[in-house]
Amino acid sequence: MKARKTRILADLPAHLLSRPRTWIAVGVAGMSLMGVVAATAVAPGSAPADILFERVVEALPAPVAIDTTEDSDLPFVHNERIQAGDSLQAIFNRLRIDDAEALAFLSSSDEGKKAIRQLRAGRSVTAVVSPAGQVLSFSLPLGNTSEQVVIERGDKGLALRASPSATQTAMVEMRSGTITHSLFGATDAAGLPDNVATQLATIFGTWIDFHTDLRKGDRFNVVYEAVYEDGNPVRAGRILAAEFINNGERHAVVLYRGSSGKEQYYSDDGRSLQQGFLRSPLEFSRVSSNFGRRLHPIHGSWRNHNGTDFSAPVGTPIMATSDATIDFIGSQRGFGNLIVLKHRNNITTHYAHLNGFAKGLAKGQGVSQGDVIGYVGCTGWCTGPHLHYEVRIKDVPADPMTVALPMADSFNDKELAAFKRNTAHLRQRFALLNYELASAR
């Protein structure tokens, strides 16, 4: 049998260019199973299976070390990431700074105290330190802003100044993980930041009960924003796309700005994950009076009760049940303090007897589902603290607990085609991660 020729990596470009082009792979950069900065998907079946790889190992001479520690006055330059729970003293200790004067100077100045109060894990400090451990320059970031506080030692002693921070760069990263015991155990093993892991649990929580539904071997792929400063990760942002395979069933979402102008998560076939209307405008409450005829507690006569009453303590936050525009905000006879929200499809919702309104609200202003718009009270005709909540369709009252309300924004055929076209680059990343995972097995 004729032996197949092996090739080393340097031979591959010429070999691939000379082969019949049955596939094309473009722009793959920074690719790895656990983290990819930017990449495009590789078509299934495109792996060059007929090529054998040979690893070449070459011994390199050790680099020549230069000892600058003896009789040298050259300063040391350090770049150190702030860790959770860090104090300024702990950072100085790690950097081998022995400078009580600089520590006291930073800790006593207003700018320094502000920066110390706002230490954020993941940000970076930069220090120039003399061989004796004395601070020559020390830059401390101000919270998560682009500003930093810089202490410098000059001929006249220590001085403090504000300075723009190093340029921050937003990048797209990807992670994959497989469940062995728990979701957060798998996200830790995959190197997924905690806030991204929490987002993942929230997004897929409508489909998966992470206490009871997880199975060993379930897996996930996540594409998310990451912010870097001087090559160091500063913080993670939003999930841009995610895929979760639970017990053989696939769930996938992408972040997309629809025709309403709002970004929200959609399944990768274009269905919004957001509910059209929340059924209750209060997180914790009980229904004290239902929709329909009742004996009025103040007037003592039978009347139509055009809403649902939720009993709750004074000051309980009240949420907008759907995206809307404020149609009325103020006081109105028996309703007391009242907000009326105008939604699409000729639907309005009414929130009455409020103790007060959220700050900054005004007629004509837009609000989003879940925004706090006011607080439970007992203004107007009221016998105890509660929220009177109404839903009206074309100004006709409907039972808020049973009425069929529209779901969140849905796409027409043209919008769906645009959605699939504009999110293809995100969904293709799933294919790349799954291909890498299969290749590693």
Tab-separated table of C-alpha atoms in Angstrom:
chain	number	residue	atom	x	y	z
A	1	MET	CA	0.000	0.000	0.000
A	2	LYS	CA	1.363	3.414	-0.866
A	3	ALA	CA	2.276	5.474	2.155
A	4	ARG	CA	0.483	8.804	2.530
A	5	LYS	CA	2.719	11.824	2.591
A	6	THR	CA	2.814	13.750	5.841
A	7	ARG	CA	3.046	17.518	5.840
A	8	ILE	CA	4.260	20.020	8.355
A	9	LEU	CA	2.318	23.197	9.036
A	10	ALA	CA	4.521	25.363	6.832
A	11	ASP	CA	3.450	23.304	3.800
A	12	LEU	CA	-0.269	23.802	4.297
A	13	PRO	CA	-0.918	27.200	2.615
A	14	ALA	CA	0.600	26.142	-0.705
A	15	HIS	CA	-1.075	22.743	-0.514
A	16	LEU	CA	-4.502	24.216	0.201
A	17	LEU	CA	-4.222	26.807	-2.563
A	18	SER	CA	-3.393	24.070	-5.056
A	19	ARG	CA	-6.382	21.891	-4.132
A	20	PRO	CA	-9.793	22.134	-5.793
A	21	ARG	CA	-11.734	24.752	-3.793
A	22	THR	CA	-14.710	22.835	-2.455
A	23	TRP	CA	-15.054	25.178	0.491
A	24	ILE	CA	-13.937	28.608	1.647
A	25	ALA	CA	-13.119	29.680	5.201
A	26	VAL	CA	-12.568	33.368	5.764
A	27	GLY	CA	-11.311	35.554	8.568
A	28	VAL	CA	-10.755	33.184	11.421
A	29	ALA	CA	-8.874	35.027	14.150
A	30	GLY	CA	-7.960	34.236	17.725
A	31	MET	CA	-9.702	30.862	17.693
A	32	SER	CA	-9.815	28.570	20.718
A	33	LEU	CA	-12.347	26.264	22.339
A	34	MET	CA	-12.641	28.292	25.509
A	35	GLY	CA	-12.381	31.805	24.039
A	36	VAL	CA	-12.642	33.327	20.575
A	37	VAL	CA	-12.349	37.038	19.984
A	38	ALA	CA	-13.606	37.180	16.401
A	39	ALA	CA	-14.372	34.390	14.004
A	40	THR	CA	-16.605	33.138	11.236
A	41	ALA	CA	-18.149	29.714	11.028
A	42	VAL	CA	-16.582	26.850	9.124
A	43	ALA	CA	-18.902	24.894	6.890
A	44	PRO	CA	-19.664	21.338	8.039
A	45	GLY	CA	-17.516	18.719	6.356
A	46	SER	CA	-14.867	21.248	5.444
A	47	ALA	CA	-12.048	19.878	7.613
A	48	PRO	CA	-8.992	18.792	5.586
A	49	ALA	CA	-9.279	15.188	6.753
A	50	ASP	CA	-6.799	13.921	4.132
A	51	ILE	CA	-3.897	15.858	5.616
A	52	LEU	CA	-1.754	14.282	8.311
A	53	PHE	CA	-0.100	16.671	10.743
A	54	GLU	CA	3.384	16.134	12.125
A	55	ARG	CA	4.503	17.996	15.216
A	56	VAL	CA	8.022	19.417	14.929
A	57	VAL	CA	9.840	20.177	18.194
A	58	GLU	CA	13.040	22.215	18.096
A	59	ALA	CA	15.220	22.912	21.099
A	60	LEU	CA	15.943	26.628	21.513
A	61	PRO	CA	18.845	28.028	23.530
A	62	ALA	CA	17.976	29.652	26.826
A	63	PRO	CA	17.822	33.462	26.679
A	64	VAL	CA	20.678	35.352	28.211
A	65	ALA	CA	19.630	36.789	31.567
A	66	ILE	CA	20.915	40.197	32.562
A	67	ASP	CA	21.098	40.888	36.279
A	68	THR	CA	20.124	44.501	36.979
A	69	THR	CA	19.462	44.092	40.686
A	70	GLU	CA	22.981	44.854	41.903
A	71	ASP	CA	23.940	48.504	42.139
A	72	SER	CA	21.093	49.540	39.849
A	73	ASP	CA	18.832	52.537	40.371
A	74	LEU	CA	16.504	51.636	37.497
A	75	PRO	CA	12.825	51.727	38.595
A	76	PHE	CA	10.424	48.836	38.254
A	77	VAL	CA	7.207	49.234	36.233
A	78	HIS	CA	4.236	47.185	37.438
A	79	ASN	CA	0.770	46.630	36.002
A	80	GLU	CA	-1.493	44.858	38.481
A	81	ARG	CA	-5.172	43.907	38.336
A	82	ILE	CA	-7.358	44.869	41.284
A	83	GLN	CA	-8.803	41.803	42.982
A	84	ALA	CA	-12.125	41.417	44.784
A	85	GLY	CA	-11.874	42.766	48.344
A	86	ASP	CA	-8.633	44.631	47.677
A	87	SER	CA	-7.530	47.601	49.776
A	88	LEU	CA	-4.878	50.113	48.768
A	89	GLN	CA	-2.514	48.575	51.325
A	90	ALA	CA	-3.044	45.095	49.811
A	91	ILE	CA	-2.208	46.435	46.332
A	92	PHE	CA	0.933	48.135	47.674
A	93	ASN	CA	2.001	44.871	49.327
A	94	ARG	CA	1.634	42.874	46.093
A	95	LEU	CA	3.675	45.481	44.238
A	96	ARG	CA	6.316	45.438	47.003
A	97	ILE	CA	5.796	49.147	47.624
A	98	ASP	CA	7.157	50.273	50.987
A	99	ASP	CA	6.076	53.902	51.029
A	100	ALA	CA	4.028	55.043	54.040
A	101	GLU	CA	4.128	58.645	52.796
A	102	ALA	CA	2.493	57.775	49.434
A	103	LEU	CA	-0.105	55.583	51.171
A	104	ALA	CA	-1.028	58.384	53.598
A	105	PHE	CA	-1.033	60.996	50.816
A	106	LEU	CA	-3.500	59.007	48.702
A	107	SER	CA	-5.653	58.013	51.663
A	108	SER	CA	-6.017	61.573	52.950
A	109	SER	CA	-6.755	63.486	49.728
A	110	ASP	CA	-10.335	63.848	48.505
A	111	GLU	CA	-9.500	62.517	45.036
A	112	GLY	CA	-7.544	59.601	46.474
A	113	LYS	CA	-10.289	58.640	48.951
A	114	LYS	CA	-12.844	58.739	46.149
A	115	ALA	CA	-10.734	56.385	44.008
A	116	ILE	CA	-10.122	54.032	46.945
A	117	ARG	CA	-13.859	53.854	47.706
A	118	GLN	CA	-14.504	52.913	44.086
A	119	LEU	CA	-11.942	50.146	43.638
A	120	ARG	CA	-13.358	47.711	41.090
A	121	ALA	CA	-12.131	44.157	40.649
A	122	GLY	CA	-10.670	43.627	37.206
A	123	ARG	CA	-9.436	47.197	36.688
A	124	SER	CA	-5.691	47.745	36.482
A	125	VAL	CA	-3.270	49.946	38.405
A	126	THR	CA	0.095	51.041	37.019
A	127	ALA	CA	3.035	51.819	39.274
A	128	VAL	CA	6.612	52.959	38.749
A	129	VAL	CA	8.577	51.940	41.851
A	130	SER	CA	12.178	52.575	42.852
A	131	PRO	CA	14.376	49.632	43.868
A	132	ALA	CA	13.915	50.773	47.484
A	133	GLY	CA	10.128	50.397	47.159
A	134	GLN	CA	9.346	54.110	46.901
A	135	VAL	CA	6.477	55.243	44.626
A	136	LEU	CA	7.619	57.352	41.692
A	137	SER	CA	4.260	57.195	39.930
A	138	PHE	CA	1.018	55.390	40.753
A	139	SER	CA	-2.170	55.429	38.624
A	140	LEU	CA	-5.467	54.372	40.198
A	141	PRO	CA	-8.657	54.042	38.083
A	142	LEU	CA	-11.746	55.906	39.247
A	143	GLY	CA	-14.438	53.229	39.489
A	144	ASN	CA	-15.515	51.988	36.064
A	145	THR	CA	-15.093	55.407	34.448
A	146	SER	CA	-12.452	56.449	31.921
A	147	GLU	CA	-10.763	58.676	34.532
A	148	GLN	CA	-7.877	57.867	36.839
A	149	VAL	CA	-6.063	59.491	39.749
A	150	VAL	CA	-2.271	59.718	39.407
A	151	ILE	CA	0.167	60.342	42.249
A	152	GLU	CA	3.696	61.376	41.221
A	153	ARG	CA	6.887	62.091	43.151
A	154	GLY	CA	8.917	64.996	41.871
A	155	ASP	CA	11.555	67.419	43.153
A	156	LYS	CA	8.931	69.106	45.346
A	157	GLY	CA	7.576	65.868	46.769
A	158	LEU	CA	4.272	64.108	46.070
A	159	ALA	CA	1.594	65.604	43.832
A	160	LEU	CA	-1.803	64.376	42.727
A	161	ARG	CA	-3.547	64.940	39.413
A	162	ALA	CA	-6.512	63.631	37.435
A	163	SER	CA	-5.828	62.029	34.075
A	164	PRO	CA	-7.768	60.295	31.324
A	165	SER	CA	-7.511	56.542	31.656
A	166	ALA	CA	-5.933	54.258	29.109
A	167	THR	CA	-8.058	53.551	26.074
A	168	GLN	CA	-10.642	50.860	26.645
A	169	THR	CA	-11.428	48.480	23.811
A	170	ALA	CA	-14.662	46.528	23.477
A	171	MET	CA	-14.267	43.042	22.037
A	172	VAL	CA	-16.487	40.043	21.436
A	173	GLU	CA	-15.565	36.862	23.279
A	174	MET	CA	-16.966	33.349	23.205
A	175	ARG	CA	-17.040	30.545	25.729
A	176	SER	CA	-18.259	26.961	25.705
A	177	GLY	CA	-18.964	24.692	28.626
A	178	THR	CA	-20.344	21.288	29.511
A	179	ILE	CA	-22.401	20.547	32.611
A	180	THR	CA	-20.885	18.007	34.976
A	181	HIS	CA	-22.531	18.963	38.273
A	182	SER	CA	-24.037	22.464	38.231
A	183	LEU	CA	-24.470	25.442	35.931
A	184	PHE	CA	-22.169	27.769	37.859
A	185	GLY	CA	-19.579	25.049	38.279
A	186	ALA	CA	-19.523	24.690	34.490
A	187	THR	CA	-19.397	28.457	33.871
A	188	ASP	CA	-16.471	28.773	36.309
A	189	ALA	CA	-14.646	25.942	34.556
A	190	ALA	CA	-15.230	27.663	31.195
A	191	GLY	CA	-13.830	30.960	32.505
A	192	LEU	CA	-17.151	32.766	32.063
A	193	PRO	CA	-17.404	35.994	34.139
A	194	ASP	CA	-19.915	35.821	36.985
A	195	ASN	CA	-22.230	38.527	35.646
A	196	VAL	CA	-22.388	36.787	32.251
A	197	ALA	CA	-23.177	33.471	33.982
A	198	THR	CA	-26.017	35.198	35.853
A	199	GLN	CA	-27.357	36.644	32.590
A	200	LEU	CA	-27.235	33.159	31.075
A	201	ALA	CA	-29.335	31.723	33.917
A	202	THR	CA	-31.856	34.570	33.639
A	203	ILE	CA	-32.234	34.340	29.859
A	204	PHE	CA	-32.762	30.579	29.743
A	205	GLY	CA	-34.710	30.461	33.012
A	206	THR	CA	-37.988	30.684	31.085
A	207	TRP	CA	-37.208	27.314	29.431
A	208	ILE	CA	-34.985	25.527	31.940
A	209	ASP	CA	-35.322	25.049	35.703
A	210	PHE	CA	-31.637	25.020	36.617
A	211	HIS	CA	-32.391	23.244	39.915
A	212	THR	CA	-34.216	20.252	38.444
A	213	ASP	CA	-33.823	20.156	34.644
A	214	LEU	CA	-30.032	20.087	34.219
A	215	ARG	CA	-28.475	16.865	32.965
A	216	LYS	CA	-24.840	15.798	32.957
A	217	GLY	CA	-23.542	16.439	29.450
A	218	ASP	CA	-25.764	19.474	28.794
A	219	ARG	CA	-23.692	22.192	27.163
A	220	PHE	CA	-23.762	25.890	26.364
A	221	ASN	CA	-22.155	28.403	24.007
A	222	VAL	CA	-22.048	32.098	24.904
A	223	VAL	CA	-21.064	35.152	22.837
A	224	TYR	CA	-20.659	38.292	24.964
A	225	GLU	CA	-19.065	41.710	25.148
A	226	ALA	CA	-15.766	42.189	26.998
A	227	VAL	CA	-13.963	45.454	27.722
A	228	TYR	CA	-10.153	45.498	27.780
A	229	GLU	CA	-7.741	48.131	29.049
A	230	ASP	CA	-4.032	47.885	28.281
A	231	GLY	CA	-4.583	44.285	27.233
A	232	ASN	CA	-6.246	43.365	30.526
A	233	PRO	CA	-9.937	42.471	30.842
A	234	VAL	CA	-11.798	45.182	32.780
A	235	ARG	CA	-15.384	43.978	32.761
A	236	ALA	CA	-17.843	41.875	30.823
A	237	GLY	CA	-20.988	43.332	29.306
A	238	ARG	CA	-24.106	41.955	27.703
A	239	ILE	CA	-24.667	38.552	26.230
A	240	LEU	CA	-24.973	39.015	22.459
A	241	ALA	CA	-25.990	35.438	21.670
A	242	ALA	CA	-26.243	32.192	23.606
A	243	GLU	CA	-27.105	28.562	22.969
A	244	PHE	CA	-28.042	25.923	25.561
A	245	ILE	CA	-28.572	22.236	24.830
A	246	ASN	CA	-30.590	20.749	27.694
A	247	ASN	CA	-31.439	17.027	27.666
A	248	GLY	CA	-31.006	16.979	23.890
A	249	GLU	CA	-33.254	20.006	23.285
A	250	ARG	CA	-31.660	23.129	21.817
A	251	HIS	CA	-32.514	26.686	22.925
A	252	ALA	CA	-30.818	29.714	21.376
A	253	VAL	CA	-31.176	33.483	21.663
A	254	VAL	CA	-29.654	36.581	20.051
A	255	LEU	CA	-29.781	40.233	21.105
A	256	TYR	CA	-31.425	42.331	18.385
A	257	ARG	CA	-32.857	45.819	17.921
A	258	GLY	CA	-36.311	45.421	16.410
A	259	SER	CA	-38.583	47.920	14.678
A	260	SER	CA	-39.531	49.462	18.049
A	261	GLY	CA	-35.912	50.590	18.449
A	262	LYS	CA	-35.399	48.570	21.642
A	263	GLU	CA	-32.827	45.835	21.997
A	264	GLN	CA	-34.233	42.591	23.338
A	265	TYR	CA	-33.579	38.875	23.143
A	266	TYR	CA	-35.159	36.776	20.418
A	267	SER	CA	-34.997	33.071	19.782
A	268	ASP	CA	-32.928	32.443	16.693
A	269	ASP	CA	-36.130	31.866	14.695
A	270	GLY	CA	-37.346	35.387	15.556
A	271	ARG	CA	-39.645	34.964	18.582
A	272	SER	CA	-39.277	37.567	21.333
A	273	LEU	CA	-38.491	36.276	24.812
A	274	GLN	CA	-40.173	39.268	26.383
A	275	GLN	CA	-43.786	39.033	27.460
A	276	GLY	CA	-46.135	41.538	25.861
A	277	PHE	CA	-47.703	42.430	29.231
A	278	LEU	CA	-46.895	41.491	32.798
A	279	ARG	CA	-49.973	40.028	34.489
A	280	SER	CA	-49.262	41.914	37.717
A	281	PRO	CA	-47.708	45.370	38.179
A	282	LEU	CA	-46.463	44.425	41.673
A	283	GLU	CA	-43.757	41.877	42.444
A	284	PHE	CA	-45.237	40.827	45.799
A	285	SER	CA	-48.916	41.388	46.570
A	286	ARG	CA	-52.298	39.712	46.915
A	287	VAL	CA	-55.543	40.387	45.048
A	288	SER	CA	-57.968	42.069	47.453
A	289	SER	CA	-60.755	42.779	44.984
A	290	ASN	CA	-61.442	41.257	41.560
A	291	PHE	CA	-62.912	42.678	38.374
A	292	GLY	CA	-66.735	42.762	38.200
A	293	ARG	CA	-69.735	43.945	40.250
A	294	ARG	CA	-69.185	44.494	43.953
A	295	LEU	CA	-70.540	46.362	46.942
A	296	HIS	CA	-68.601	49.616	46.984
A	297	PRO	CA	-66.718	49.858	50.305
A	298	ILE	CA	-67.299	53.632	50.606
A	299	HIS	CA	-70.604	54.340	48.833
A	300	GLY	CA	-72.311	51.168	50.059
A	301	SER	CA	-73.994	50.457	46.701
A	302	TRP	CA	-73.456	47.768	44.057
A	303	ARG	CA	-71.241	49.050	41.285
A	304	ASN	CA	-68.989	47.742	38.520
A	305	HIS	CA	-65.401	47.374	39.631
A	306	ASN	CA	-63.479	47.968	36.419
A	307	GLY	CA	-60.095	46.705	37.583
A	308	THR	CA	-58.226	44.512	40.033
A	309	ASP	CA	-57.091	45.702	43.455
A	310	PHE	CA	-53.705	44.524	44.753
A	311	SER	CA	-53.189	44.895	48.496
A	312	ALA	CA	-49.624	45.860	49.438
A	313	PRO	CA	-47.807	48.058	51.974
A	314	VAL	CA	-47.460	51.778	51.364
A	315	GLY	CA	-44.383	52.476	49.260
A	316	THR	CA	-44.341	49.146	47.387
A	317	PRO	CA	-42.884	49.840	43.887
A	318	ILE	CA	-45.330	49.663	40.965
A	319	MET	CA	-44.060	48.546	37.543
A	320	ALA	CA	-45.243	49.411	34.046
A	321	THR	CA	-46.742	46.176	32.708
A	322	SER	CA	-45.604	46.867	29.129
A	323	ASP	CA	-43.737	49.415	27.013
A	324	ALA	CA	-45.835	52.557	26.761
A	325	THR	CA	-46.110	56.341	26.698
A	326	ILE	CA	-47.446	58.242	29.713
A	327	ASP	CA	-50.900	59.529	28.743
A	328	PHE	CA	-51.809	61.047	32.119
A	329	ILE	CA	-49.995	61.646	35.407
A	330	GLY	CA	-51.568	63.538	38.267
A	331	SER	CA	-54.575	63.511	40.585
A	332	GLN	CA	-58.073	62.545	39.383
A	333	ARG	CA	-61.101	62.541	41.691
A	334	GLY	CA	-61.703	59.190	43.389
A	335	PHE	CA	-58.599	57.640	41.818
A	336	GLY	CA	-56.311	59.937	43.782
A	337	ASN	CA	-52.799	59.918	42.320
A	338	LEU	CA	-53.147	58.241	38.935
A	339	ILE	CA	-50.921	57.236	36.032
A	340	VAL	CA	-52.393	56.184	32.676
A	341	LEU	CA	-50.109	54.451	30.169
A	342	LYS	CA	-50.904	54.260	26.473
A	343	HIS	CA	-49.782	51.062	24.720
A	344	ARG	CA	-50.008	49.853	21.141
A	345	ASN	CA	-53.239	48.372	19.732
A	346	ASN	CA	-55.424	50.971	21.539
A	347	ILE	CA	-54.673	49.517	24.972
A	348	THR	CA	-54.295	51.655	28.106
A	349	THR	CA	-53.405	50.631	31.653
A	350	HIS	CA	-54.419	52.645	34.723
A	351	TYR	CA	-52.638	52.725	38.116
A	352	ALA	CA	-54.612	54.459	40.884
A	353	HIS	CA	-54.398	55.491	44.592
A	354	LEU	CA	-50.629	55.938	44.369
A	355	ASN	CA	-48.690	57.318	47.303
A	356	GLY	CA	-46.376	59.065	44.845
A	357	PHE	CA	-44.815	58.909	41.394
A	358	ALA	CA	-41.303	57.855	40.368
A	359	LYS	CA	-38.998	60.846	39.881
A	360	GLY	CA	-38.690	62.470	36.485
A	361	LEU	CA	-41.914	61.170	34.933
A	362	ALA	CA	-44.019	63.455	32.741
A	363	LYS	CA	-46.839	63.201	30.211
A	364	GLY	CA	-45.597	62.035	26.810
A	365	GLN	CA	-42.552	60.292	28.234
A	366	GLY	CA	-41.817	56.699	27.207
A	367	VAL	CA	-41.461	53.913	29.782
A	368	SER	CA	-40.350	50.309	29.407
A	369	GLN	CA	-41.841	47.132	30.788
A	370	GLY	CA	-40.695	46.673	34.375
A	371	ASP	CA	-39.824	50.346	34.962
A	372	VAL	CA	-40.939	51.651	38.352
A	373	ILE	CA	-43.567	54.346	37.760
A	374	GLY	CA	-44.946	54.896	41.267
A	375	TYR	CA	-45.585	53.533	44.738
A	376	VAL	CA	-48.565	51.951	46.463
A	377	GLY	CA	-50.602	54.355	48.603
A	378	CYS	CA	-54.112	55.211	49.700
A	379	THR	CA	-55.073	58.459	47.947
A	380	GLY	CA	-58.550	59.272	46.615
A	381	TRP	CA	-61.492	57.037	47.601
A	382	CYS	CA	-59.595	54.413	49.516
A	383	THR	CA	-60.023	52.401	52.739
A	384	GLY	CA	-56.501	50.928	52.908
A	385	PRO	CA	-53.221	50.875	50.974
A	386	HIS	CA	-53.584	49.099	47.637
A	387	LEU	CA	-53.145	49.531	43.892
A	388	HIS	CA	-56.211	49.744	41.665
A	389	TYR	CA	-55.103	48.432	38.250
A	390	GLU	CA	-57.184	48.644	35.077
A	391	VAL	CA	-56.734	47.447	31.507
A	392	ARG	CA	-58.849	49.122	28.824
A	393	ILE	CA	-59.059	48.153	25.161
A	394	LYS	CA	-60.447	50.991	23.034
A	395	ASP	CA	-61.473	52.548	26.395
A	396	VAL	CA	-63.600	49.516	27.316
A	397	PRO	CA	-62.583	47.954	30.684
A	398	ALA	CA	-61.381	44.314	30.612
A	399	ASP	CA	-60.447	41.916	33.403
A	400	PRO	CA	-56.668	42.351	33.858
A	401	MET	CA	-56.319	38.760	35.115
A	402	THR	CA	-57.981	37.003	32.164
A	403	VAL	CA	-57.952	39.302	29.127
A	404	ALA	CA	-55.903	38.070	26.159
A	405	LEU	CA	-53.215	40.665	25.602
A	406	PRO	CA	-50.807	40.835	22.638
A	407	MET	CA	-47.393	39.260	22.961
A	408	ALA	CA	-44.214	41.270	22.574
A	409	ASP	CA	-43.175	42.642	19.194
A	410	SER	CA	-43.367	39.989	16.500
A	411	PHE	CA	-41.828	40.177	13.036
A	412	ASN	CA	-43.633	40.281	9.735
A	413	ASP	CA	-42.065	38.379	6.826
A	414	LYS	CA	-39.857	41.286	5.766
A	415	GLU	CA	-38.670	41.979	9.325
A	416	LEU	CA	-37.995	38.283	9.924
A	417	ALA	CA	-35.809	38.117	6.814
A	418	ALA	CA	-33.867	41.188	8.014
A	419	PHE	CA	-33.517	39.656	11.478
A	420	LYS	CA	-32.072	36.418	10.117
A	421	ARG	CA	-29.725	38.307	7.807
A	422	ASN	CA	-28.480	40.740	10.466
A	423	THR	CA	-27.951	38.105	13.171
A	424	ALA	CA	-26.364	35.438	10.954
A	425	HIS	CA	-22.854	36.387	12.105
A	426	LEU	CA	-23.832	35.686	15.723
A	427	ARG	CA	-25.557	32.391	15.021
A	428	GLN	CA	-22.587	31.252	12.927
A	429	ARG	CA	-20.433	31.501	16.020
A	430	PHE	CA	-22.431	28.633	17.510
A	431	ALA	CA	-21.399	26.519	14.523
A	432	LEU	CA	-17.742	27.430	15.063
A	433	LEU	CA	-17.830	26.551	18.768
A	434	ASN	CA	-19.640	23.288	18.142
A	435	TYR	CA	-17.140	22.416	15.389
A	436	GLU	CA	-14.241	23.110	17.754
A	437	LEU	CA	-15.855	21.020	20.477
A	438	ALA	CA	-16.372	18.107	18.098
A	439	SER	CA	-12.789	18.393	16.851
A	440	ALA	CA	-11.429	18.270	20.398
A	441	ARG	CA	-13.181	14.974	21.194
